[in-house]
Amino acid sequence: MAFPQPRPQVPQLPQHLLRTIECQQGAVRAVRFNADGNYVLTCGSDKSLKLWSASRGTLLKTYTGHGYEVLDVDSSFDNSQLCSCSSDKTVILWDVASGQVTRKLRGHAGKVNCVQFNEEATVMLSGSIDGTVRCWDTRSRRYEPIQILDEAQDGISSLKVSEHELLIGSVDGRVRRYDLRMGQLHVDFIGSPITCVCFSRDGQCTLSSSLDSTVRLLDKSSGEMLGEYSGHVNKGYKLDCCLSDKDTHVLSCSEDGHVYFWDLVEVSLTLKLPVGKAVVQSLSFHPTEPRLLTSMEGHVQVWGAEPETAAVEDS
Amino acid sequence: MASDEDSDEDFVTYGTPLEPLEEDEPVRKPVPVHEQTVKDEKGRYKRFHGAFTGGFSAGYFNTVGSQEGWTPSTFVSSRQQKAEKPNIRPEDFMDEEDFSEHGIAPREIVPTDDFASGKKDQLKDKARAVSSLAALIPGDTGLLEELIAPARSSIGVELLRKMGWKDGQGVGPRLKRKQRKQNDDAVKVYGCAFPPNGSEESEEDEDEFAPENVSFAPKDVVPVDFTPKVDSHGLGYRGLNPLQALGGGSETGHINLFTLQSDRTTSLFGDRNSGQQRRGGIGGQAFGVGAMEEEDTDIYHKDSMSNYDNVLGGEEPGDGLYGWTAPQQYTRKKNDPKRDVAYLGRILDGFTLASQVTEIKTVYPPPDLPRDYRPVHYFRPVVDSSTVSPIVAQALQASRGRLSQDAPQQGRHSLDSSQRCDMLGETPLQGPSSVFELLGSKDRERLNEIRRAATEQNKSVENLSSAVDRAAVVASAKAAALQALSSRFQSIAPQLDSHTQSQTSPTKSQASSETQMALKAWSGPTADASKTFKPFAENPLKQARYDLYITKLKQGNKDALESSLDSSMTEWERGRERDEFVRAALLYKPSNSSLSSRFTRSKHEDDTDSVDVTRDQENDMDDKQAAVKMKMFGKLTRETFEWHPDKLLCKRFNVPDPYPGSSTVGMPKVKRDKYSVFNFLTITDSSQVSRGAPSASKPPSSSSTLPHLTPEVSNKKSRWDIPGQEPKDPLSAFLSETRSEVLAAKNQTDSPHATATPEVKVAQSDGKQTEQKTEEEEKEEDEEEVRPPMDLFKAIFASSSDEKSSSSSEDDSEEEKEVAPPASDPIQSSAETLNPPVSAQSTPAPDISRLTELKHLTVQSMPSAETTAQNTQSSHSAPAKSQGLDEEEFGPRLPPPGFIPSACSPQLKKQKKKDKEKHKAKKHKKEKKKKKNKKHKHKGKQKKRVEESNSSSDDTDSNSEDENSVVSTSELLQRLKNIRSKREHI
């Protein structure tokens, strides 16, 4: 039905370590690919935000301006702007090239957990521990949010934006989907505090991981559960989960130092990728290729489907 | 002169008094006339002149002109500059005085004629026309006057014009055509009309073709001409009408020279007798015979004297009005009511004058009052005996022979809803029956501990030596309980007090009635400290003291108030706080069960007076949690609300606004008033208290909790706690204690029920999981793990109470059939095992019925080996029930399983299959259950033994549980893991 049929050839999983980037910015809170997957953004606990080349692993730029550790970052579709959020309750819009702060938006009452651009980078959405999602206008000079979504009864842990939908996971154990086109709010009760939500690439399903060490794939329209993926450990940290580039696998960080790969349809554990000993806190999947970023402690690892020739060439 | 000593006060003096004359002073010489001076307003001397000169100065010192005499001042004699011709105005020759207010040319602001309206004053014209007819010169319509007089209209006329009035119209509401028609019997006149009547005529000509729906302005009222009589004619003689006389009017033959005032006007305007016979053209004696004239008509008109009246008032006017009244149009039709009305004045819109005279109401005289009637009512205060000190109550009783205590039994309105519900035989409300159930397990456990401590304390106080004594106590307690129940609706203060006094430490006799009431209210079953309102939250210390007080109250501590107050405070402070506490305790006393079932826990903290509440609230989480547990995501966990995105947000997202018209943003909000409890912070009146009393004295049965509401994740103690057995009430606690003690003396064998309890819960919570297994597995599982949950449930609740006696077993089995709730309602049934049926509640001895019920519950769960027939019976009923449980664990809350797509739930097919083979399965199960029951018999007996070794009922649960829980929980976990791993392997 809505699922992409498994392709004849076995999908390749990013299981080979290509390189390890020592970020030198304290613990890496979040690691993200940019929109096209050529660059890597890392959020450090030393208040800095760093831009890396994904292919070479070289530091391109450091963005400083936050007052406390940076928690999440997102890049605009045209790579011209970045938005980041921090524990200092601010959301900052950066100019990528100059590294200057374009706008610093205050308004959240607590630390801001997650931030996202919309498709055209006209709106920034930030979810905070204060339970609100604020929609900031990047086009106007207003410092007030366009709208505040305060339906959540607990902190916002994760949010994603699609073309016309906002997917918001909250610690109150609910995944809320705001449909702007229909003017509706769909609340899915999960029960356990949500750590991460994401859309499937086909936009028909939502993936949500919660603190009961379960990742659930829900049908977007009906809210029915299509798959439940468990086996990893997620008890206390805000760990990321995501879908692979072709929607074939479900990935989740784990507190036991692995990244778990489940087959989306068969709900079976395909791969248990050992990353390290500590908690794999954040991960990001390349938008088009089988490439994976994981962050653990102070470094970021780049994983590919096969041992990269470029890396060999480099060395 | 005027200043006489006596007359000073009596007389009013005008003017300035003259100086008193002194006799020595020589009389002043009068100033001669030529020496008297007069000054003008500027202080200049004025000269008086002779009469000829007019008394004022003319010119320069009696000269006319200036100092130079007559030489004109403007004269310039030069060649270059000729003398200009001065523009001389009359003012140049006038004196100053002439310009003053009363002078010849006053220089005041005066409206000039330029600003007066140029239109003719029609009214005046008419009046003039009237007078002109009576004037000496016939036909003179005041032309001369009109030429001279400036056209000027008063402000009233101007205003009327502004309001739409037009010249020639009357003033007043517009009329329909027909009404007007009646008034004027105007006759059409063709041809040229004569000046005085012209305006009228043209107006009336148009009347003919006026449509129905057009209203017209009323006819103008001609001002009555009160022209003074200036001529020397006789009274009423008006002279010869020139029109008649000249215009051929003579042909009628009769010329009326006398008219009364009333019809003079009409003759002028309305009646046109004169014009009736007129033909076109001008004719008359003076002009000879025209070409158009018939020759035969007498050219030389002979006027005969018979045409003239000689007498004044020849005929009666016929209107019966002698003298002047209203104008003719009103006087004409007297019998027409509308006319009268019109004359009376305007009737309000929408009203008409009544056509019939209203009947006069017959007024009856008031009834005769009895002789000793006094128009004063004395309200006798209803005094609750519990609220007032006994002395006062007695005095009151003596005074009026009746206490309010027996009143509530009669009044329908004094019953509360649950009591009415009982009487009607309705099923009690669903939901938590007390606030106690909404508690977290920890809090409940804490409370239980407190209670337990209290009961133990009580136990230590009482020293009953022999079993006989105990039996006696039990008997008395039962009797008291009966009494308490029968007088449930009344305040049971005396009974309760007597009991508590016998048990607890000696109470203070001088405890005020209020504290007693508070005690009553709080020692009730629903009382709970942690969830109660905190009235002194601002002052933590005070709140702590209050909490202490409340907890002590709940323990039934009589001197709770005194002991909980801070001894370091001053006497005055303590007194005040005492009052506050008692009042607060009364005010925030726990609501009774039926009330609390209507409320749920608040989800938000409110701190403003009125709060915006989202219109659509998410519904209760319990259902959802259950659904999540069963992994039934979808409709059960999904909720959809209306949500309004901001317009700008839509714009930024390139999405059309889903609600183009609405201005709301976010969820639709509803304004709700929030009431603070402090709004109602007043001293509770007696009625409130008396209403509160029954809630406190409710039988413990009503406050039992539903087992499915007990939270799953909790520590062990609270998990296996049996809320239904908790002593909620000092009275019931005492009863159960004594009962269990007596029975403990009887029965020496043990019954370890508690070991079985954990399995029950597991079976319940994992009921769905077990269902989802394959049949073979299921069979095995059934054998191993899935116990008959219902039975064991009942066993739990029966565990602490007495054991069944073998003698009563047969009766019980019969009873069981009756009482056993239908299997279709598992939750209900489990609840009802705790709640005695409604009918049982209304029976006079609930405790006994409860007792028996509990007995047969044990029977049901533990079928005795001796009576096989009974065994089969019970086993028949038990599996049926358990089946019901299996199928509809969350039955009433969830939709039928069919709605879930078959793809994602293969186990559901199985379920259907099961439904198909229901009978088979039932049989199977029955057999299984039988086996199980047999299997359990030994176990059960062992359990019994274990349990009954614990003598005290309250400690039984916890103790036995402590013993067994370690094993059972570990076992339980193991099993759970097994299940899970199995599932994963699938």
JSON list of N, CA and C in Angstrom, two decimals, chain A residues 120 122-123 137 139 146-147 149 151 163 174 176 178 180-181 183-190 216 220-221 223 225 228, chain B residues 618 621 624-625 628 631 633-634 637-641 643-646 648-649 652-655 658-659 665-667 901:
[
{"chain": "A", "resi": 120, "resn": "GLU", "atom": "N", "xyz": [10.37, 26.32, 2.82]},
{"chain": "A", "resi": 120, "resn": "GLU", "atom": "CA", "xyz": [10.93, 27.45, 2.11]},
{"chain": "A", "resi": 120, "resn": "GLU", "atom": "C", "xyz": [11.74, 28.36, 3.02]},
{"chain": "A", "resi": 122, "resn": "THR", "atom": "N", "xyz": [10.86, 30.08, 5.37]},
{"chain": "A", "resi": 122, "resn": "THR", "atom": "CA", "xyz": [10.20, 31.33, 5.71]},
{"chain": "A", "resi": 122, "resn": "THR", "atom": "C", "xyz": [9.78, 31.35, 7.17]},
{"chain": "A", "resi": 123, "resn": "VAL", "atom": "N", "xyz": [9.70, 30.18, 7.76]},
{"chain": "A", "resi": 123, "resn": "VAL", "atom": "CA", "xyz": [9.29, 30.10, 9.15]},
{"chain": "A", "resi": 123, "resn": "VAL", "atom": "C", "xyz": [10.26, 29.17, 9.86]},
{"chain": "A", "resi": 137, "resn": "ASP", "atom": "N", "xyz": [8.88, 34.12, 12.24]},
{"chain": "A", "resi": 137, "resn": "ASP", "atom": "CA", "xyz": [8.89, 34.55, 10.85]},
{"chain": "A", "resi": 137, "resn": "ASP", "atom": "C", "xyz": [10.31, 34.97, 10.51]},
{"chain": "A", "resi": 139, "resn": "ARG", "atom": "N", "xyz": [10.99, 36.25, 7.57]},
{"chain": "A", "resi": 139, "resn": "ARG", "atom": "CA", "xyz": [10.90, 37.29, 6.56]},
{"chain": "A", "resi": 139, "resn": "ARG", "atom": "C", "xyz": [10.72, 38.68, 7.18]},
{"chain": "A", "resi": 146, "resn": "ILE", "atom": "N", "xyz": [4.90, 34.20, 15.11]},
{"chain": "A", "resi": 146, "resn": "ILE", "atom": "CA", "xyz": [3.63, 34.30, 14.39]},
{"chain": "A", "resi": 146, "resn": "ILE", "atom": "C", "xyz": [2.53, 33.63, 15.19]},
{"chain": "A", "resi": 147, "resn": "GLN", "atom": "N", "xyz": [2.86, 32.49, 15.68]},
{"chain": "A", "resi": 147, "resn": "GLN", "atom": "CA", "xyz": [1.86, 31.73, 16.43]},
{"chain": "A", "resi": 147, "resn": "GLN", "atom": "C", "xyz": [2.57, 30.87, 17.46]},
{"chain": "A", "resi": 149, "resn": "LEU", "atom": "N", "xyz": [2.06, 27.44, 19.55]},
{"chain": "A", "resi": 149, "resn": "LEU", "atom": "CA", "xyz": [1.27, 26.22, 19.70]},
{"chain": "A", "resi": 149, "resn": "LEU", "atom": "C", "xyz": [1.50, 25.70, 21.11]},
{"chain": "A", "resi": 151, "resn": "GLU", "atom": "N", "xyz": [-0.54, 23.57, 22.83]},
{"chain": "A", "resi": 151, "resn": "GLU", "atom": "CA", "xyz": [-1.45, 22.48, 23.19]},
{"chain": "A", "resi": 151, "resn": "GLU", "atom": "C", "xyz": [-0.76, 21.39, 24.02]},
{"chain": "A", "resi": 163, "resn": "GLU", "atom": "N", "xyz": [5.59, 19.70, 4.26]},
{"chain": "A", "resi": 163, "resn": "GLU", "atom": "CA", "xyz": [5.09, 20.78, 3.40]},
{"chain": "A", "resi": 163, "resn": "GLU", "atom": "C", "xyz": [4.03, 21.63, 4.11]},
{"chain": "A", "resi": 174, "resn": "ARG", "atom": "N", "xyz": [2.46, 12.28, 23.78]},
{"chain": "A", "resi": 174, "resn": "ARG", "atom": "CA", "xyz": [1.58, 12.42, 22.64]},
{"chain": "A", "resi": 174, "resn": "ARG", "atom": "C", "xyz": [2.35, 12.96, 21.45]},
{"chain": "A", "resi": 176, "resn": "ARG", "atom": "N", "xyz": [1.67, 15.11, 18.25]},
{"chain": "A", "resi": 176, "resn": "ARG", "atom": "CA", "xyz": [0.66, 16.00, 17.70]},
{"chain": "A", "resi": 176, "resn": "ARG", "atom": "C", "xyz": [1.03, 16.35, 16.28]},
{"chain": "A", "resi": 178, "resn": "TYR", "atom": "N", "xyz": [-0.10, 18.92, 13.42]},
{"chain": "A", "resi": 178, "resn": "TYR", "atom": "CA", "xyz": [-0.89, 20.08, 13.04]},
{"chain": "A", "resi": 178, "resn": "TYR", "atom": "C", "xyz": [-0.96, 20.11, 11.52]},
{"chain": "A", "resi": 180, "resn": "LEU", "atom": "N", "xyz": [-1.92, 22.21, 8.60]},
{"chain": "A", "resi": 180, "resn": "LEU", "atom": "CA", "xyz": [-2.27, 23.60, 8.30]},
{"chain": "A", "resi": 180, "resn": "LEU", "atom": "C", "xyz": [-3.31, 23.67, 7.19]},
{"chain": "A", "resi": 181, "resn": "ARG", "atom": "N", "xyz": [-3.22, 22.73, 6.31]},
{"chain": "A", "resi": 181, "resn": "ARG", "atom": "CA", "xyz": [-4.13, 22.80, 5.17]},
{"chain": "A", "resi": 181, "resn": "ARG", "atom": "C", "xyz": [-5.55, 22.46, 5.60]},
{"chain": "A", "resi": 183, "resn": "GLY", "atom": "N", "xyz": [-6.48, 22.52, 8.77]},
{"chain": "A", "resi": 183, "resn": "GLY", "atom": "CA", "xyz": [-6.83, 23.23, 10.01]},
{"chain": "A", "resi": 183, "resn": "GLY", "atom": "C", "xyz": [-7.21, 22.28, 11.12]},
{"chain": "A", "resi": 184, "resn": "GLN", "atom": "N", "xyz": [-6.44, 21.23, 11.23]},
{"chain": "A", "resi": 184, "resn": "GLN", "atom": "CA", "xyz": [-6.78, 20.24, 12.24]},
{"chain": "A", "resi": 184, "resn": "GLN", "atom": "C", "xyz": [-5.56, 19.87, 13.05]},
{"chain": "A", "resi": 185, "resn": "LEU", "atom": "N", "xyz": [-5.85, 19.42, 14.21]},
{"chain": "A", "resi": 185, "resn": "LEU", "atom": "CA", "xyz": [-4.79, 18.93, 15.09]},
{"chain": "A", "resi": 185, "resn": "LEU", "atom": "C", "xyz": [-5.11, 17.47, 15.40]},
{"chain": "A", "resi": 186, "resn": "HIS", "atom": "N", "xyz": [-4.19, 16.61, 15.07]},
{"chain": "A", "resi": 186, "resn": "HIS", "atom": "CA", "xyz": [-4.37, 15.20, 15.38]},
{"chain": "A", "resi": 186, "resn": "HIS", "atom": "C", "xyz": [-3.44, 14.84, 16.52]},
{"chain": "A", "resi": 187, "resn": "VAL", "atom": "N", "xyz": [-4.01, 14.28, 17.52]},
{"chain": "A", "resi": 187, "resn": "VAL", "atom": "CA", "xyz": [-3.22, 13.91, 18.69]},
{"chain": "A", "resi": 187, "resn": "VAL", "atom": "C", "xyz": [-3.19, 12.39, 18.76]},
{"chain": "A", "resi": 188, "resn": "ASP", "atom": "N", "xyz": [-2.01, 11.84, 18.75]},
{"chain": "A", "resi": 188, "resn": "ASP", "atom": "CA", "xyz": [-1.85, 10.39, 18.91]},
{"chain": "A", "resi": 188, "resn": "ASP", "atom": "C", "xyz": [-1.25, 10.14, 20.27]},
{"chain": "A", "resi": 189, "resn": "PHE", "atom": "N", "xyz": [-1.94, 9.34, 20.98]},
{"chain": "A", "resi": 189, "resn": "PHE", "atom": "CA", "xyz": [-1.47, 9.03, 22.33]},
{"chain": "A", "resi": 189, "resn": "PHE", "atom": "C", "xyz": [-0.52, 7.85, 22.25]},
{"chain": "A", "resi": 190, "resn": "ILE", "atom": "N", "xyz": [0.68, 8.04, 22.75]},
{"chain": "A", "resi": 190, "resn": "ILE", "atom": "CA", "xyz": [1.65, 6.96, 22.76]},
{"chain": "A", "resi": 190, "resn": "ILE", "atom": "C", "xyz": [1.82, 6.44, 24.18]},
{"chain": "A", "resi": 216, "resn": "ARG", "atom": "N", "xyz": [7.87, 3.45, 17.19]},
{"chain": "A", "resi": 216, "resn": "ARG", "atom": "CA", "xyz": [6.60, 3.03, 16.59]},
{"chain": "A", "resi": 216, "resn": "ARG", "atom": "C", "xyz": [6.40, 3.75, 15.27]},
{"chain": "A", "resi": 220, "resn": "LYS", "atom": "N", "xyz": [-0.10, 7.82, 9.23]},
{"chain": "A", "resi": 220, "resn": "LYS", "atom": "CA", "xyz": [-0.33, 9.24, 9.50]},
{"chain": "A", "resi": 220, "resn": "LYS", "atom": "C", "xyz": [-1.81, 9.57, 9.51]},
{"chain": "A", "resi": 221, "resn": "SER", "atom": "N", "xyz": [-2.53, 9.02, 8.60]},
{"chain": "A", "resi": 221, "resn": "SER", "atom": "CA", "xyz": [-3.92, 9.44, 8.45]},
{"chain": "A", "resi": 221, "resn": "SER", "atom": "C", "xyz": [-4.81, 8.83, 9.53]},
{"chain": "A", "resi": 223, "resn": "GLY", "atom": "N", "xyz": [-3.63, 6.90, 12.33]},
{"chain": "A", "resi": 223, "resn": "GLY", "atom": "CA", "xyz": [-3.02, 6.75, 13.64]},
{"chain": "A", "resi": 223, "resn": "GLY", "atom": "C", "xyz": [-2.83, 5.31, 14.05]},
{"chain": "A", "resi": 225, "resn": "MET", "atom": "N", "xyz": [-1.09, 1.68, 14.29]},
{"chain": "A", "resi": 225, "resn": "MET", "atom": "CA", "xyz": [0.30, 1.33, 14.37]},
{"chain": "A", "resi": 225, "resn": "MET", "atom": "C", "xyz": [0.63, 0.34, 13.28]},
{"chain": "A", "resi": 228, "resn": "GLU", "atom": "N", "xyz": [6.19, -1.84, 15.28]},
{"chain": "A", "resi": 228, "resn": "GLU", "atom": "CA", "xyz": [6.74, -1.49, 16.59]},
{"chain": "A", "resi": 228, "resn": "GLU", "atom": "C", "xyz": [8.13, -2.07, 16.66]},
{"chain": "B", "resi": 618, "resn": "GLU", "atom": "N", "xyz": [-9.07, 16.87, 25.52]},
{"chain": "B", "resi": 618, "resn": "GLU", "atom": "CA", "xyz": [-8.75, 15.48, 25.29]},
{"chain": "B", "resi": 618, "resn": "GLU", "atom": "C", "xyz": [-9.46, 14.65, 26.34]},
{"chain": "B", "resi": 621, "resn": "MET", "atom": "N", "xyz": [-7.56, 9.57, 29.88]},
{"chain": "B", "resi": 621, "resn": "MET", "atom": "CA", "xyz": [-6.37, 8.87, 29.45]},
{"chain": "B", "resi": 621, "resn": "MET", "atom": "C", "xyz": [-6.46, 7.38, 29.70]},
{"chain": "B", "resi": 624, "resn": "LYS", "atom": "N", "xyz": [-7.15, 5.32, 26.71]},
{"chain": "B", "resi": 624, "resn": "LYS", "atom": "CA", "xyz": [-6.04, 5.34, 25.77]},
{"chain": "B", "resi": 624, "resn": "LYS", "atom": "C", "xyz": [-4.91, 4.46, 26.28]},
{"chain": "B", "resi": 625, "resn": "GLN", "atom": "N", "xyz": [-4.68, 4.57, 27.56]},
{"chain": "B", "resi": 625, "resn": "GLN", "atom": "CA", "xyz": [-3.60, 3.77, 28.12]},
{"chain": "B", "resi": 625, "resn": "GLN", "atom": "C", "xyz": [-3.89, 2.29, 27.91]},
{"chain": "B", "resi": 628, "resn": "VAL", "atom": "N", "xyz": [-3.21, 1.53, 24.37]},
{"chain": "B", "resi": 628, "resn": "VAL", "atom": "CA", "xyz": [-1.79, 1.46, 24.07]},
{"chain": "B", "resi": 628, "resn": "VAL", "atom": "C", "xyz": [-1.22, 0.15, 24.57]},
{"chain": "B", "resi": 631, "resn": "LYS", "atom": "N", "xyz": [-1.78, -2.35, 22.31]},
{"chain": "B", "resi": 631, "resn": "LYS", "atom": "CA", "xyz": [-1.21, -1.98, 21.01]},
{"chain": "B", "resi": 631, "resn": "LYS", "atom": "C", "xyz": [-2.30, -1.74, 19.97]},
{"chain": "B", "resi": 633, "resn": "PHE", "atom": "N", "xyz": [-3.43, 0.92, 18.47]},
{"chain": "B", "resi": 633, "resn": "PHE", "atom": "CA", "xyz": [-3.37, 2.32, 18.06]},
{"chain": "B", "resi": 633, "resn": "PHE", "atom": "C", "xyz": [-4.38, 2.55, 16.96]},
{"chain": "B", "resi": 634, "resn": "GLY", "atom": "N", "xyz": [-4.72, 3.74, 16.81]},
{"chain": "B", "resi": 634, "resn": "GLY", "atom": "CA", "xyz": [-5.71, 4.04, 15.78]},
{"chain": "B", "resi": 634, "resn": "GLY", "atom": "C", "xyz": [-6.79, 4.91, 16.36]},
{"chain": "B", "resi": 637, "resn": "THR", "atom": "N", "xyz": [-6.56, 5.83, 20.11]},
{"chain": "B", "resi": 637, "resn": "THR", "atom": "CA", "xyz": [-5.54, 6.75, 20.60]},
{"chain": "B", "resi": 637, "resn": "THR", "atom": "C", "xyz": [-5.53, 8.05, 19.83]},
{"chain": "B", "resi": 638, "resn": "ARG", "atom": "N", "xyz": [-6.26, 8.08, 18.75]},
{"chain": "B", "resi": 638, "resn": "ARG", "atom": "CA", "xyz": [-6.23, 9.27, 17.91]},
{"chain": "B", "resi": 638, "resn": "ARG", "atom": "C", "xyz": [-7.36, 10.20, 18.30]},
{"chain": "B", "resi": 639, "resn": "GLU", "atom": "N", "xyz": [-7.01, 11.43, 18.41]},
{"chain": "B", "resi": 639, "resn": "GLU", "atom": "CA", "xyz": [-8.04, 12.44, 18.61]},
{"chain": "B", "resi": 639, "resn": "GLU", "atom": "C", "xyz": [-7.77, 13.57, 17.64]},
{"chain": "B", "resi": 640, "resn": "THR", "atom": "N", "xyz": [-8.81, 14.09, 17.11]},
{"chain": "B", "resi": 640, "resn": "THR", "atom": "CA", "xyz": [-8.66, 15.16, 16.13]},
{"chain": "B", "resi": 640, "resn": "THR", "atom": "C", "xyz": [-9.45, 16.37, 16.59]},
{"chain": "B", "resi": 641, "resn": "PHE", "atom": "N", "xyz": [-8.79, 17.50, 16.55]},
{"chain": "B", "resi": 641, "resn": "PHE", "atom": "CA", "xyz": [-9.42, 18.73, 16.99]},
{"chain": "B", "resi": 641, "resn": "PHE", "atom": "C", "xyz": [-9.38, 19.75, 15.88]},
{"chain": "B", "resi": 643, "resn": "TRP", "atom": "N", "xyz": [-8.25, 23.15, 14.65]},
{"chain": "B", "resi": 643, "resn": "TRP", "atom": "CA", "xyz": [-7.12, 24.00, 15.01]},
{"chain": "B", "resi": 643, "resn": "TRP", "atom": "C", "xyz": [-6.99, 25.07, 13.95]},
{"chain": "B", "resi": 644, "resn": "HIS", "atom": "N", "xyz": [-6.85, 26.28, 14.39]},
{"chain": "B", "resi": 644, "resn": "HIS", "atom": "CA", "xyz": [-6.79, 27.40, 13.46]},
{"chain": "B", "resi": 644, "resn": "HIS", "atom": "C", "xyz": [-5.36, 27.90, 13.36]},
{"chain": "B", "resi": 645, "resn": "PRO", "atom": "N", "xyz": [-4.75, 27.72, 12.24]},
{"chain": "B", "resi": 645, "resn": "PRO", "atom": "CA", "xyz": [-3.42, 28.31, 12.08]},
{"chain": "B", "resi": 645, "resn": "PRO", "atom": "C", "xyz": [-3.53, 29.81, 11.83]},
{"chain": "B", "resi": 646, "resn": "ASP", "atom": "N", "xyz": [-2.50, 30.48, 12.21]},
{"chain": "B", "resi": 646, "resn": "ASP", "atom": "CA", "xyz": [-2.46, 31.92, 11.97]},
{"chain": "B", "resi": 646, "resn": "ASP", "atom": "C", "xyz": [-2.44, 32.18, 10.47]},
{"chain": "B", "resi": 648, "resn": "LEU", "atom": "N", "xyz": [-0.89, 34.39, 8.83]},
{"chain": "B", "resi": 648, "resn": "LEU", "atom": "CA", "xyz": [0.47, 34.62, 8.33]},
{"chain": "B", "resi": 648, "resn": "LEU", "atom": "C", "xyz": [1.22, 33.30, 8.17]},
{"chain": "B", "resi": 649, "resn": "LEU", "atom": "N", "xyz": [0.96, 32.42, 9.09]},
{"chain": "B", "resi": 649, "resn": "LEU", "atom": "CA", "xyz": [1.62, 31.12, 9.03]},
{"chain": "B", "resi": 649, "resn": "LEU", "atom": "C", "xyz": [1.19, 30.38, 7.76]},
{"chain": "B", "resi": 652, "resn": "ARG", "atom": "N", "xyz": [2.97, 31.91, 4.91]},
{"chain": "B", "resi": 652, "resn": "ARG", "atom": "CA", "xyz": [4.36, 31.52, 4.85]},
{"chain": "B", "resi": 652, "resn": "ARG", "atom": "C", "xyz": [4.52, 30.08, 4.39]},
{"chain": "B", "resi": 653, "resn": "PHE", "atom": "N", "xyz": [3.55, 29.27, 4.69]},
{"chain": "B", "resi": 653, "resn": "PHE", "atom": "CA", "xyz": [3.61, 27.87, 4.29]},
{"chain": "B", "resi": 653, "resn": "PHE", "atom": "C", "xyz": [3.02, 27.66, 2.90]},
{"chain": "B", "resi": 654, "resn": "ASN", "atom": "N", "xyz": [2.60, 28.72, 2.29]},
{"chain": "B", "resi": 654, "resn": "ASN", "atom": "CA", "xyz": [1.97, 28.64, 0.97]},
{"chain": "B", "resi": 654, "resn": "ASN", "atom": "C", "xyz": [0.76, 27.71, 0.99]},
{"chain": "B", "resi": 655, "resn": "VAL", "atom": "N", "xyz": [-0.01, 27.89, 2.02]},
{"chain": "B", "resi": 655, "resn": "VAL", "atom": "CA", "xyz": [-1.18, 27.04, 2.19]},
{"chain": "B", "resi": 655, "resn": "VAL", "atom": "C", "xyz": [-2.38, 27.95, 2.33]},
{"chain": "B", "resi": 658, "resn": "PRO", "atom": "N", "xyz": [-7.33, 27.50, 6.07]},
{"chain": "B", "resi": 658, "resn": "PRO", "atom": "CA", "xyz": [-8.44, 26.55, 6.14]},
{"chain": "B", "resi": 658, "resn": "PRO", "atom": "C", "xyz": [-9.72, 27.17, 6.69]},
{"chain": "B", "resi": 659, "resn": "TYR", "atom": "N", "xyz": [-9.57, 28.20, 7.48]},
{"chain": "B", "resi": 659, "resn": "TYR", "atom": "CA", "xyz": [-10.76, 28.86, 8.02]},
{"chain": "B", "resi": 659, "resn": "TYR", "atom": "C", "xyz": [-10.69, 30.33, 7.64]},
{"chain": "B", "resi": 665, "resn": "VAL", "atom": "N", "xyz": [-7.23, 31.88, 16.60]},
{"chain": "B", "resi": 665, "resn": "VAL", "atom": "CA", "xyz": [-5.95, 31.27, 16.31]},
{"chain": "B", "resi": 665, "resn": "VAL", "atom": "C", "xyz": [-5.73, 30.18, 17.34]},
{"chain": "B", "resi": 666, "resn": "GLY", "atom": "N", "xyz": [-5.29, 29.05, 16.87]},
{"chain": "B", "resi": 666, "resn": "GLY", "atom": "CA", "xyz": [-5.08, 27.93, 17.77]},
{"chain": "B", "resi": 666, "resn": "GLY", "atom": "C", "xyz": [-6.37, 27.17, 17.97]},
{"chain": "B", "resi": 667, "resn": "MET", "atom": "N", "xyz": [-6.47, 26.58, 19.14]},
{"chain": "B", "resi": 667, "resn": "MET", "atom": "CA", "xyz": [-7.68, 25.83, 19.41]},
{"chain": "B", "resi": 667, "resn": "MET", "atom": "C", "xyz": [-8.78, 26.80, 19.79]},
{"chain": "B", "resi": 901, "resn": "PRO", "atom": "N", "xyz": [-8.12, -3.50, 10.98]},
{"chain": "B", "resi": 901, "resn": "PRO", "atom": "CA", "xyz": [-7.80, -4.18, 9.73]},
{"chain": "B", "resi": 901, "resn": "PRO", "atom": "C", "xyz": [-7.16, -5.53, 10.01]}
]
